[in-house]
Each structure stands twice: as structure tokens, then as C-alpha cells.
Amino acid sequence: MKIRNAVKKYYLAVPFSSAMVLSASFPAFASSTGTSAGTITDMLGIFSQLFAWILDEGATLLTWMLDKPILMISMGLFFCGAIIAFLMRIYHSV
């Protein structure tokens, strides 16, 4: 009854049905034949590859941004503002 009232009141029919379809399809992906459960070592290897890719692409993006003065100024302003906001938060908490 609560779900029906929520759908009527907040018009959540599409997101709710999408969530139900996705949650119903996950067991099909998890139970495919020929896959192993995986170990911590496998997960660490995958994480290492992912982290290396993130670092590589981040370096590529950073070199591209440093070649563009307007992007470097805007990002520098953002980081300076973040540092000042962080210091102000510390200062006001004491």
C-alpha cells in the first residue's frame, strides 16, 4: 500500500520499475556458467589495472589542461578557493 501511494503521490512509476528490472536481472549475470568466484588476489590485480589506467588518463588530462592557460587559471582559482575554504573551516571550528 505504501508503494502504491508513493507512486501515485510522487510519480515514481518509471524509476521504481527500472530499479525492479535491474535488480531482477542481476542474478542472471551472477550465475553465468564458466565463471569462478574470484579471489582477493584477482580483485587486487583488477584494482591495480584500474588504478594504473586512472593515473595514466589523469596524467594525460593534466598535461592537456596545463597547455591551456584559461583552464589552468580556472582550475588554479578553484583549488585556491578550496584551500581557503578548508582553512576557514578549521579557523572557525577552533
PDB file of N, CA and C in Angstrom:
ATOM      1  N   MET A   1       0.814  -1.189   0.000  1.00  0.00           N
ATOM      2  CA  MET A   1       0.000   0.000   0.000  1.00  0.00           C
ATOM      3  C   MET A   1       0.863   1.260   0.000  1.00  0.00           C
ATOM      4  N   LYS A   2       1.971   1.242   0.742  1.00  0.00           N
ATOM      5  CA  LYS A   2       2.825   2.415   0.789  1.00  0.00           C
ATOM      6  C   LYS A   2       3.475   2.677  -0.565  1.00  0.00           C
ATOM      7  N   ILE A   3       3.847   1.615  -1.261  1.00  0.00           N
ATOM      8  CA  ILE A   3       4.489   1.779  -2.566  1.00  0.00           C
ATOM      9  C   ILE A   3       3.502   2.390  -3.554  1.00  0.00           C
ATOM     10  N   ARG A   4       2.273   1.892  -3.538  1.00  0.00           N
ATOM     11  CA  ARG A   4       1.266   2.419  -4.458  1.00  0.00           C
ATOM     12  C   ARG A   4       0.982   3.892  -4.165  1.00  0.00           C
ATOM     13  N   ASN A   5       0.918   4.254  -2.887  1.00  0.00           N
ATOM     14  CA  ASN A   5       0.694   5.658  -2.538  1.00  0.00           C
ATOM     15  C   ASN A   5       1.874   6.520  -2.965  1.00  0.00           C
ATOM     16  N   ALA A   6       3.091   5.994  -2.812  1.00  0.00           N
ATOM     17  CA  ALA A   6       4.277   6.746  -3.231  1.00  0.00           C
ATOM     18  C   ALA A   6       4.282   6.947  -4.736  1.00  0.00           C
ATOM     19  N   VAL A   7       3.902   5.906  -5.479  1.00  0.00           N
ATOM     20  CA  VAL A   7       3.858   6.022  -6.936  1.00  0.00           C
ATOM     21  C   VAL A   7       2.806   7.038  -7.352  1.00  0.00           C
ATOM     22  N   LYS A   8       1.660   6.999  -6.722  1.00  0.00           N
ATOM     23  CA  LYS A   8       0.609   7.950  -7.059  1.00  0.00           C
ATOM     24  C   LYS A   8       1.001   9.372  -6.666  1.00  0.00           C
ATOM     25  N   LYS A   9       1.613   9.495  -5.495  1.00  0.00           N
ATOM     26  CA  LYS A   9       1.899  10.826  -4.979  1.00  0.00           C
ATOM     27  C   LYS A   9       3.101  11.464  -5.652  1.00  0.00           C
ATOM     28  N   TYR A  10       4.153  10.714  -5.847  1.00  0.00           N
ATOM     29  CA  TYR A  10       5.409  11.301  -6.344  1.00  0.00           C
ATOM     30  C   TYR A  10       5.736  10.892  -7.779  1.00  0.00           C
ATOM     31  N   TYR A  11       4.856  10.165  -8.429  1.00  0.00           N
ATOM     32  CA  TYR A  11       5.046   9.748  -9.820  1.00  0.00           C
ATOM     33  C   TYR A  11       6.350   8.969 -10.000  1.00  0.00           C
ATOM     34  N   LEU A  12       6.576   7.988  -9.149  1.00  0.00           N
ATOM     35  CA  LEU A  12       7.807   7.208  -9.180  1.00  0.00           C
ATOM     36  C   LEU A  12       7.649   5.899  -9.953  1.00  0.00           C
ATOM     37  N   ALA A  13       6.718   5.828 -10.855  1.00  0.00           N
ATOM     38  CA  ALA A  13       6.480   4.575 -11.559  1.00  0.00           C
ATOM     39  C   ALA A  13       7.673   4.183 -12.417  1.00  0.00           C
ATOM     40  N   VAL A  14       8.247   5.114 -13.154  1.00  0.00           N
ATOM     41  CA  VAL A  14       9.348   4.790 -14.062  1.00  0.00           C
ATOM     42  C   VAL A  14      10.622   4.445 -13.289  1.00  0.00           C
ATOM     43  N   PRO A  15      11.074   5.259 -12.315  1.00  0.00           N
ATOM     44  CA  PRO A  15      12.285   4.863 -11.583  1.00  0.00           C
ATOM     45  C   PRO A  15      12.106   3.577 -10.782  1.00  0.00           C
ATOM     46  N   PHE A  16      10.919   3.386 -10.212  1.00  0.00           N
ATOM     47  CA  PHE A  16      10.683   2.177  -9.428  1.00  0.00           C
ATOM     48  C   PHE A  16      10.691   0.945 -10.318  1.00  0.00           C
ATOM     49  N   SER A  17      10.032   1.020 -11.471  1.00  0.00           N
ATOM     50  CA  SER A  17      10.012  -0.141 -12.361  1.00  0.00           C
ATOM     51  C   SER A  17      11.395  -0.393 -12.949  1.00  0.00           C
ATOM     52  N   SER A  18      12.164   0.671 -13.214  1.00  0.00           N
ATOM     53  CA  SER A  18      13.534   0.488 -13.714  1.00  0.00           C
ATOM     54  C   SER A  18      14.386  -0.206 -12.674  1.00  0.00           C
ATOM     55  N   ALA A  19      14.250   0.186 -11.412  1.00  0.00           N
ATOM     56  CA  ALA A  19      15.015  -0.458 -10.342  1.00  0.00           C
ATOM     57  C   ALA A  19      14.626  -1.923 -10.198  1.00  0.00           C
ATOM     58  N   MET A  20      13.365  -2.228 -10.348  1.00  0.00           N
ATOM     59  CA  MET A  20      12.921  -3.617 -10.233  1.00  0.00           C
ATOM     60  C   MET A  20      13.470  -4.454 -11.393  1.00  0.00           C
ATOM     61  N   VAL A  21      13.489  -3.911 -12.596  1.00  0.00           N
ATOM     62  CA  VAL A  21      14.013  -4.642 -13.749  1.00  0.00           C
ATOM     63  C   VAL A  21      15.501  -4.905 -13.567  1.00  0.00           C
ATOM     64  N   LEU A  22      16.241  -3.888 -13.123  1.00  0.00           N
ATOM     65  CA  LEU A  22      17.678  -4.064 -12.914  1.00  0.00           C
ATOM     66  C   LEU A  22      17.970  -5.064 -11.800  1.00  0.00           C
ATOM     67  N   SER A  23      17.244  -4.976 -10.698  1.00  0.00           N
ATOM     68  CA  SER A  23      17.509  -5.898  -9.589  1.00  0.00           C
ATOM     69  C   SER A  23      17.118  -7.328  -9.953  1.00  0.00           C
ATOM     70  N   ALA A  24      16.157  -7.493 -10.833  1.00  0.00           N
ATOM     71  CA  ALA A  24      15.773  -8.840 -11.243  1.00  0.00           C
ATOM     72  C   ALA A  24      16.778  -9.439 -12.222  1.00  0.00           C
ATOM     73  N   SER A  25      17.520  -8.580 -12.932  1.00  0.00           N
ATOM     74  CA  SER A  25      18.458  -9.119 -13.914  1.00  0.00           C
ATOM     75  C   SER A  25      19.821  -9.439 -13.324  1.00  0.00           C
ATOM     76  N   PHE A  26      20.151  -8.937 -12.146  1.00  0.00           N
ATOM     77  CA  PHE A  26      21.467  -9.194 -11.566  1.00  0.00           C
ATOM     78  C   PHE A  26      21.722 -10.664 -11.273  1.00  0.00           C
ATOM     79  N   PRO A  27      20.768 -11.449 -10.763  1.00  0.00           N
ATOM     80  CA  PRO A  27      21.068 -12.868 -10.559  1.00  0.00           C
ATOM     81  C   PRO A  27      21.415 -13.595 -11.853  1.00  0.00           C
ATOM     82  N   ALA A  28      20.879 -13.164 -12.965  1.00  0.00           N
ATOM     83  CA  ALA A  28      21.212 -13.807 -14.241  1.00  0.00           C
ATOM     84  C   ALA A  28      22.668 -13.569 -14.598  1.00  0.00           C
ATOM     85  N   PHE A  29      23.186 -12.378 -14.338  1.00  0.00           N
ATOM     86  CA  PHE A  29      24.588 -12.098 -14.611  1.00  0.00           C
ATOM     87  C   PHE A  29      25.496 -12.813 -13.625  1.00  0.00           C
ATOM     88  N   ALA A  30      25.065 -12.945 -12.387  1.00  0.00           N
ATOM     89  CA  ALA A  30      25.902 -13.535 -11.356  1.00  0.00           C
ATOM     90  C   ALA A  30      25.994 -15.047 -11.487  1.00  0.00           C
ATOM     91  N   SER A  31      25.040 -15.659 -12.160  1.00  0.00           N
ATOM     92  CA  SER A  31      25.021 -17.114 -12.209  1.00  0.00           C
ATOM     93  C   SER A  31      25.419 -17.668 -13.570  1.00  0.00           C
ATOM     94  N   SER A  32      26.190 -16.914 -14.339  1.00  0.00           N
ATOM     95  CA  SER A  32      26.579 -17.430 -15.650  1.00  0.00           C
ATOM     96  C   SER A  32      27.561 -18.585 -15.481  1.00  0.00           C
ATOM     97  N   THR A  33      27.513 -19.508 -16.393  1.00  0.00           N
ATOM     98  CA  THR A  33      28.368 -20.682 -16.290  1.00  0.00           C
ATOM     99  C   THR A  33      29.777 -20.349 -16.745  1.00  0.00           C
ATOM    100  N   GLY A  34      30.744 -21.035 -16.146  1.00  0.00           N
ATOM    101  CA  GLY A  34      32.125 -20.870 -16.548  1.00  0.00           C
ATOM    102  C   GLY A  34      32.857 -19.764 -15.821  1.00  0.00           C
ATOM    103  N   THR A  35      32.223 -19.117 -14.851  1.00  0.00           N
ATOM    104  CA  THR A  35      32.914 -18.080 -14.097  1.00  0.00           C
ATOM    105  C   THR A  35      33.252 -18.600 -12.717  1.00  0.00           C
ATOM    106  N   SER A  36      34.379 -18.149 -12.207  1.00  0.00           N
ATOM    107  CA  SER A  36      34.762 -18.536 -10.859  1.00  0.00           C
ATOM    108  C   SER A  36      34.361 -17.437  -9.886  1.00  0.00           C
ATOM    109  N   ALA A  37      34.407 -17.766  -8.623  1.00  0.00           N
ATOM    110  CA  ALA A  37      34.001 -16.807  -7.614  1.00  0.00           C
ATOM    111  C   ALA A  37      34.992 -15.659  -7.504  1.00  0.00           C
ATOM    112  N   GLY A  38      36.250 -15.878  -7.833  1.00  0.00           N
ATOM    113  CA  GLY A  38      37.257 -14.828  -7.729  1.00  0.00           C
ATOM    114  C   GLY A  38      37.862 -14.792  -6.341  1.00  0.00           C
ATOM    115  N   THR A  39      39.112 -14.419  -6.303  1.00  0.00           N
ATOM    116  CA  THR A  39      39.804 -14.350  -5.022  1.00  0.00           C
ATOM    117  C   THR A  39      40.228 -12.916  -4.766  1.00  0.00           C
ATOM    118  N   ILE A  40      40.766 -12.700  -3.591  1.00  0.00           N
ATOM    119  CA  ILE A  40      41.270 -11.383  -3.240  1.00  0.00           C
ATOM    120  C   ILE A  40      42.419 -10.998  -4.170  1.00  0.00           C
ATOM    121  N   THR A  41      43.237 -11.966  -4.530  1.00  0.00           N
ATOM    122  CA  THR A  41      44.357 -11.700  -5.430  1.00  0.00           C
ATOM    123  C   THR A  41      43.860 -11.241  -6.801  1.00  0.00           C
ATOM    124  N   ASP A  42      42.804 -11.884  -7.309  1.00  0.00           N
ATOM    125  CA  ASP A  42      42.219 -11.455  -8.579  1.00  0.00           C
ATOM    126  C   ASP A  42      41.669 -10.033  -8.482  1.00  0.00           C
ATOM    127  N   MET A  43      40.979  -9.742  -7.381  1.00  0.00           N
ATOM    128  CA  MET A  43      40.422  -8.412  -7.193  1.00  0.00           C
ATOM    129  C   MET A  43      41.529  -7.367  -7.077  1.00  0.00           C
ATOM    130  N   LEU A  44      42.619  -7.723  -6.414  1.00  0.00           N
ATOM    131  CA  LEU A  44      43.741  -6.795  -6.290  1.00  0.00           C
ATOM    132  C   LEU A  44      44.380  -6.526  -7.651  1.00  0.00           C
ATOM    133  N   GLY A  45      44.474  -7.556  -8.480  1.00  0.00           N
ATOM    134  CA  GLY A  45      45.009  -7.377  -9.826  1.00  0.00           C
ATOM    135  C   GLY A  45      44.134  -6.468 -10.663  1.00  0.00           C
ATOM    136  N   ILE A  46      42.810  -6.654 -10.574  1.00  0.00           N
ATOM    137  CA  ILE A  46      41.883  -5.810 -11.316  1.00  0.00           C
ATOM    138  C   ILE A  46      41.963  -4.377 -10.817  1.00  0.00           C
ATOM    139  N   PHE A  47      42.020  -4.214  -9.494  1.00  0.00           N
ATOM    140  CA  PHE A  47      42.124  -2.867  -8.928  1.00  0.00           C
ATOM    141  C   PHE A  47      43.430  -2.197  -9.348  1.00  0.00           C
ATOM    142  N   SER A  48      44.511  -2.948  -9.388  1.00  0.00           N
ATOM    143  CA  SER A  48      45.794  -2.383  -9.803  1.00  0.00           C
ATOM    144  C   SER A  48      45.745  -1.918 -11.258  1.00  0.00           C
ATOM    145  N   GLN A  49      45.128  -2.715 -12.126  1.00  0.00           N
ATOM    146  CA  GLN A  49      44.990  -2.305 -13.522  1.00  0.00           C
ATOM    147  C   GLN A  49      44.117  -1.060 -13.642  1.00  0.00           C
ATOM    148  N   LEU A  50      43.034  -1.019 -12.894  1.00  0.00           N
ATOM    149  CA  LEU A  50      42.137   0.131 -12.927  1.00  0.00           C
ATOM    150  C   LEU A  50      42.835   1.383 -12.419  1.00  0.00           C
ATOM    151  N   PHE A  51      43.579   1.244 -11.329  1.00  0.00           N
ATOM    152  CA  PHE A  51      44.272   2.394 -10.751  1.00  0.00           C
ATOM    153  C   PHE A  51      45.363   2.902 -11.694  1.00  0.00           C
ATOM    154  N   ALA A  52      46.070   1.992 -12.348  1.00  0.00           N
ATOM    155  CA  ALA A  52      47.089   2.395 -13.323  1.00  0.00           C
ATOM    156  C   ALA A  52      46.448   3.134 -14.489  1.00  0.00           C
ATOM    157  N   TRP A  53      45.288   2.676 -14.936  1.00  0.00           N
ATOM    158  CA  TRP A  53      44.577   3.347 -16.028  1.00  0.00           C
ATOM    159  C   TRP A  53      44.129   4.745 -15.602  1.00  0.00           C
ATOM    160  N   ILE A  54      43.610   4.865 -14.361  1.00  0.00           N
ATOM    161  CA  ILE A  54      43.162   6.167 -13.866  1.00  0.00           C
ATOM    162  C   ILE A  54      44.337   7.136 -13.785  1.00  0.00           C
ATOM    163  N   LEU A  55      45.486   6.665 -13.286  1.00  0.00           N
ATOM    164  CA  LEU A  55      46.659   7.529 -13.215  1.00  0.00           C
ATOM    165  C   LEU A  55      47.128   7.949 -14.605  1.00  0.00           C
ATOM    166  N   ASP A  56      47.127   7.024 -15.541  1.00  0.00           N
ATOM    167  CA  ASP A  56      47.573   7.323 -16.896  1.00  0.00           C
ATOM    168  C   ASP A  56      46.661   8.351 -17.560  1.00  0.00           C
ATOM    169  N   GLU A  57      45.357   8.136 -17.476  1.00  0.00           N
ATOM    170  CA  GLU A  57      44.413   9.075 -18.076  1.00  0.00           C
ATOM    171  C   GLU A  57      44.408  10.407 -17.345  1.00  0.00           C
ATOM    172  N   GLY A  58      44.595  10.381 -16.024  1.00  0.00           N
ATOM    173  CA  GLY A  58      44.682  11.627 -15.272  1.00  0.00           C
ATOM    174  C   GLY A  58      45.895  12.437 -15.680  1.00  0.00           C
ATOM    175  N   ALA A  59      47.022  11.771 -15.913  1.00  0.00           N
ATOM    176  CA  ALA A  59      48.220  12.472 -16.373  1.00  0.00           C
ATOM    177  C   ALA A  59      48.002  13.054 -17.766  1.00  0.00           C
ATOM    178  N   THR A  60      47.330  12.320 -18.624  1.00  0.00           N
ATOM    179  CA  THR A  60      47.029  12.830 -19.961  1.00  0.00           C
ATOM    180  C   THR A  60      46.132  14.062 -19.873  1.00  0.00           C
ATOM    181  N   LEU A  61      45.118  14.002 -19.025  1.00  0.00           N
ATOM    182  CA  LEU A  61      44.222  15.144 -18.848  1.00  0.00           C
ATOM    183  C   LEU A  61      44.953  16.334 -18.254  1.00  0.00           C
ATOM    184  N   LEU A  62      45.832  16.088 -17.291  1.00  0.00           N
ATOM    185  CA  LEU A  62      46.570  17.173 -16.664  1.00  0.00           C
ATOM    186  C   LEU A  62      47.508  17.860 -17.648  1.00  0.00           C
ATOM    187  N   THR A  63      48.200  17.087 -18.473  1.00  0.00           N
ATOM    188  CA  THR A  63      49.076  17.708 -19.464  1.00  0.00           C
ATOM    189  C   THR A  63      48.272  18.508 -20.482  1.00  0.00           C
ATOM    190  N   TRP A  64      47.091  18.031 -20.849  1.00  0.00           N
ATOM    191  CA  TRP A  64      46.243  18.779 -21.764  1.00  0.00           C
ATOM    192  C   TRP A  64      45.780  20.082 -21.128  1.00  0.00           C
ATOM    193  N   MET A  65      45.411  20.020 -19.829  1.00  0.00           N
ATOM    194  CA  MET A  65      44.935  21.211 -19.141  1.00  0.00           C
ATOM    195  C   MET A  65      46.046  22.230 -18.932  1.00  0.00           C
ATOM    196  N   LEU A  66      47.259  21.764 -18.683  1.00  0.00           N
ATOM    197  CA  LEU A  66      48.366  22.696 -18.465  1.00  0.00           C
ATOM    198  C   LEU A  66      48.778  23.408 -19.742  1.00  0.00           C
ATOM    199  N   ASP A  67      48.408  22.868 -20.892  1.00  0.00           N
ATOM    200  CA  ASP A  67      48.689  23.532 -22.157  1.00  0.00           C
ATOM    201  C   ASP A  67      47.701  24.657 -22.458  1.00  0.00           C
ATOM    202  N   LYS A  68      46.581  24.672 -21.747  1.00  0.00           N
ATOM    203  CA  LYS A  68      45.540  25.679 -21.971  1.00  0.00           C
ATOM    204  C   LYS A  68      45.555  26.673 -20.804  1.00  0.00           C
ATOM    205  N   PRO A  69      46.001  27.908 -21.029  1.00  0.00           N
ATOM    206  CA  PRO A  69      46.104  28.874 -19.929  1.00  0.00           C
ATOM    207  C   PRO A  69      44.773  29.183 -19.242  1.00  0.00           C
ATOM    208  N   ILE A  70      43.684  29.246 -20.000  1.00  0.00           N
ATOM    209  CA  ILE A  70      42.400  29.591 -19.387  1.00  0.00           C
ATOM    210  C   ILE A  70      41.933  28.477 -18.452  1.00  0.00           C
ATOM    211  N   LEU A  71      42.181  27.229 -18.823  1.00  0.00           N
ATOM    212  CA  LEU A  71      41.826  26.121 -17.935  1.00  0.00           C
ATOM    213  C   LEU A  71      42.720  26.096 -16.713  1.00  0.00           C
ATOM    214  N   MET A  72      43.999  26.414 -16.898  1.00  0.00           N
ATOM    215  CA  MET A  72      44.913  26.419 -15.773  1.00  0.00           C
ATOM    216  C   MET A  72      44.521  27.513 -14.775  1.00  0.00           C
ATOM    217  N   ILE A  73      44.102  28.661 -15.266  1.00  0.00           N
ATOM    218  CA  ILE A  73      43.684  29.746 -14.375  1.00  0.00           C
ATOM    219  C   ILE A  73      42.421  29.355 -13.616  1.00  0.00           C
ATOM    220  N   SER A  74      41.443  28.782 -14.320  1.00  0.00           N
ATOM    221  CA  SER A  74      40.180  28.433 -13.652  1.00  0.00           C
ATOM    222  C   SER A  74      40.380  27.313 -12.636  1.00  0.00           C
ATOM    223  N   MET A  75      41.186  26.323 -12.968  1.00  0.00           N
ATOM    224  CA  MET A  75      41.432  25.244 -12.004  1.00  0.00           C
ATOM    225  C   MET A  75      42.266  25.741 -10.827  1.00  0.00           C
ATOM    226  N   GLY A  76      43.217  26.626 -11.100  1.00  0.00           N
ATOM    227  CA  GLY A  76      44.004  27.202 -10.006  1.00  0.00           C
ATOM    228  C   GLY A  76      43.132  28.002  -9.065  1.00  0.00           C
ATOM    229  N   LEU A  77      42.195  28.769  -9.622  1.00  0.00           N
ATOM    230  CA  LEU A  77      41.264  29.532  -8.802  1.00  0.00           C
ATOM    231  C   LEU A  77      40.388  28.611  -7.966  1.00  0.00           C
ATOM    232  N   PHE A  78      39.946  27.508  -8.562  1.00  0.00           N
ATOM    233  CA  PHE A  78      39.133  26.534  -7.831  1.00  0.00           C
ATOM    234  C   PHE A  78      39.915  25.938  -6.666  1.00  0.00           C
ATOM    235  N   PHE A  79      41.159  25.525  -6.915  1.00  0.00           N
ATOM    236  CA  PHE A  79      41.942  24.907  -5.852  1.00  0.00           C
ATOM    237  C   PHE A  79      42.329  25.911  -4.770  1.00  0.00           C
ATOM    238  N   CYS A  80      42.636  27.138  -5.157  1.00  0.00           N
ATOM    239  CA  CYS A  80      42.918  28.163  -4.148  1.00  0.00           C
ATOM    240  C   CYS A  80      41.681  28.415  -3.284  1.00  0.00           C
ATOM    241  N   GLY A  81      40.527  28.469  -3.894  1.00  0.00           N
ATOM    242  CA  GLY A  81      39.289  28.640  -3.137  1.00  0.00           C
ATOM    243  C   GLY A  81      39.019  27.471  -2.207  1.00  0.00           C
ATOM    244  N   ALA A  82      39.328  26.263  -2.667  1.00  0.00           N
ATOM    245  CA  ALA A  82      39.118  25.089  -1.814  1.00  0.00           C
ATOM    246  C   ALA A  82      40.056  25.123  -0.613  1.00  0.00           C
ATOM    247  N   ILE A  83      41.297  25.529  -0.834  1.00  0.00           N
ATOM    248  CA  ILE A  83      42.258  25.607   0.274  1.00  0.00           C
ATOM    249  C   ILE A  83      41.841  26.690   1.268  1.00  0.00           C
ATOM    250  N   ILE A  84      41.423  27.835   0.752  1.00  0.00           N
ATOM    251  CA  ILE A  84      40.978  28.915   1.641  1.00  0.00           C
ATOM    252  C   ILE A  84      39.741  28.495   2.426  1.00  0.00           C
ATOM    253  N   ALA A  85      38.796  27.829   1.771  1.00  0.00           N
ATOM    254  CA  ALA A  85      37.588  27.364   2.467  1.00  0.00           C
ATOM    255  C   ALA A  85      37.931  26.337   3.534  1.00  0.00           C
ATOM    256  N   PHE A  86      38.878  25.466   3.244  1.00  0.00           N
ATOM    257  CA  PHE A  86      39.297  24.466   4.224  1.00  0.00           C
ATOM    258  C   PHE A  86      39.937  25.139   5.437  1.00  0.00           C
ATOM    259  N   LEU A  87      40.813  26.114   5.192  1.00  0.00           N
ATOM    260  CA  LEU A  87      41.459  26.812   6.295  1.00  0.00           C
ATOM    261  C   LEU A  87      40.460  27.636   7.097  1.00  0.00           C
ATOM    262  N   MET A  88      39.490  28.242   6.422  1.00  0.00           N
ATOM    263  CA  MET A  88      38.461  28.987   7.142  1.00  0.00           C
ATOM    264  C   MET A  88      37.609  28.070   8.013  1.00  0.00           C
ATOM    265  N   ARG A  89      37.338  26.888   7.515  1.00  0.00           N
ATOM    266  CA  ARG A  89      36.558  25.928   8.305  1.00  0.00           C
ATOM    267  C   ARG A  89      37.328  25.518   9.552  1.00  0.00           C
ATOM    268  N   ILE A  90      38.631  25.287   9.397  1.00  0.00           N
ATOM    269  CA  ILE A  90      39.451  24.941  10.565  1.00  0.00           C
ATOM    270  C   ILE A  90      39.496  26.135  11.529  1.00  0.00           C
ATOM    271  N   TYR A  91      39.704  27.326  10.998  1.00  0.00           N
ATOM    272  CA  TYR A  91      39.810  28.515  11.836  1.00  0.00           C
ATOM    273  C   TYR A  91      38.537  28.753  12.634  1.00  0.00           C
ATOM    274  N   HIS A  92      37.380  28.582  12.006  1.00  0.00           N
ATOM    275  CA  HIS A  92      36.115  28.843  12.695  1.00  0.00           C
ATOM    276  C   HIS A  92      35.718  27.710  13.635  1.00  0.00           C
ATOM    277  N   SER A  93      36.302  26.551  13.493  1.00  0.00           N
ATOM    278  CA  SER A  93      35.942  25.456  14.407  1.00  0.00           C
ATOM    279  C   SER A  93      36.711  25.526  15.718  1.00  0.00           C
ATOM    280  N   VAL A  94      37.762  26.311  15.752  1.00  0.00           N
ATOM    281  CA  VAL A  94      38.586  26.406  16.978  1.00  0.00           C
ATOM    282  C   VAL A  94      38.020  27.463  17.892  1.00  0.00           C
TER     283      VAL A  94
END
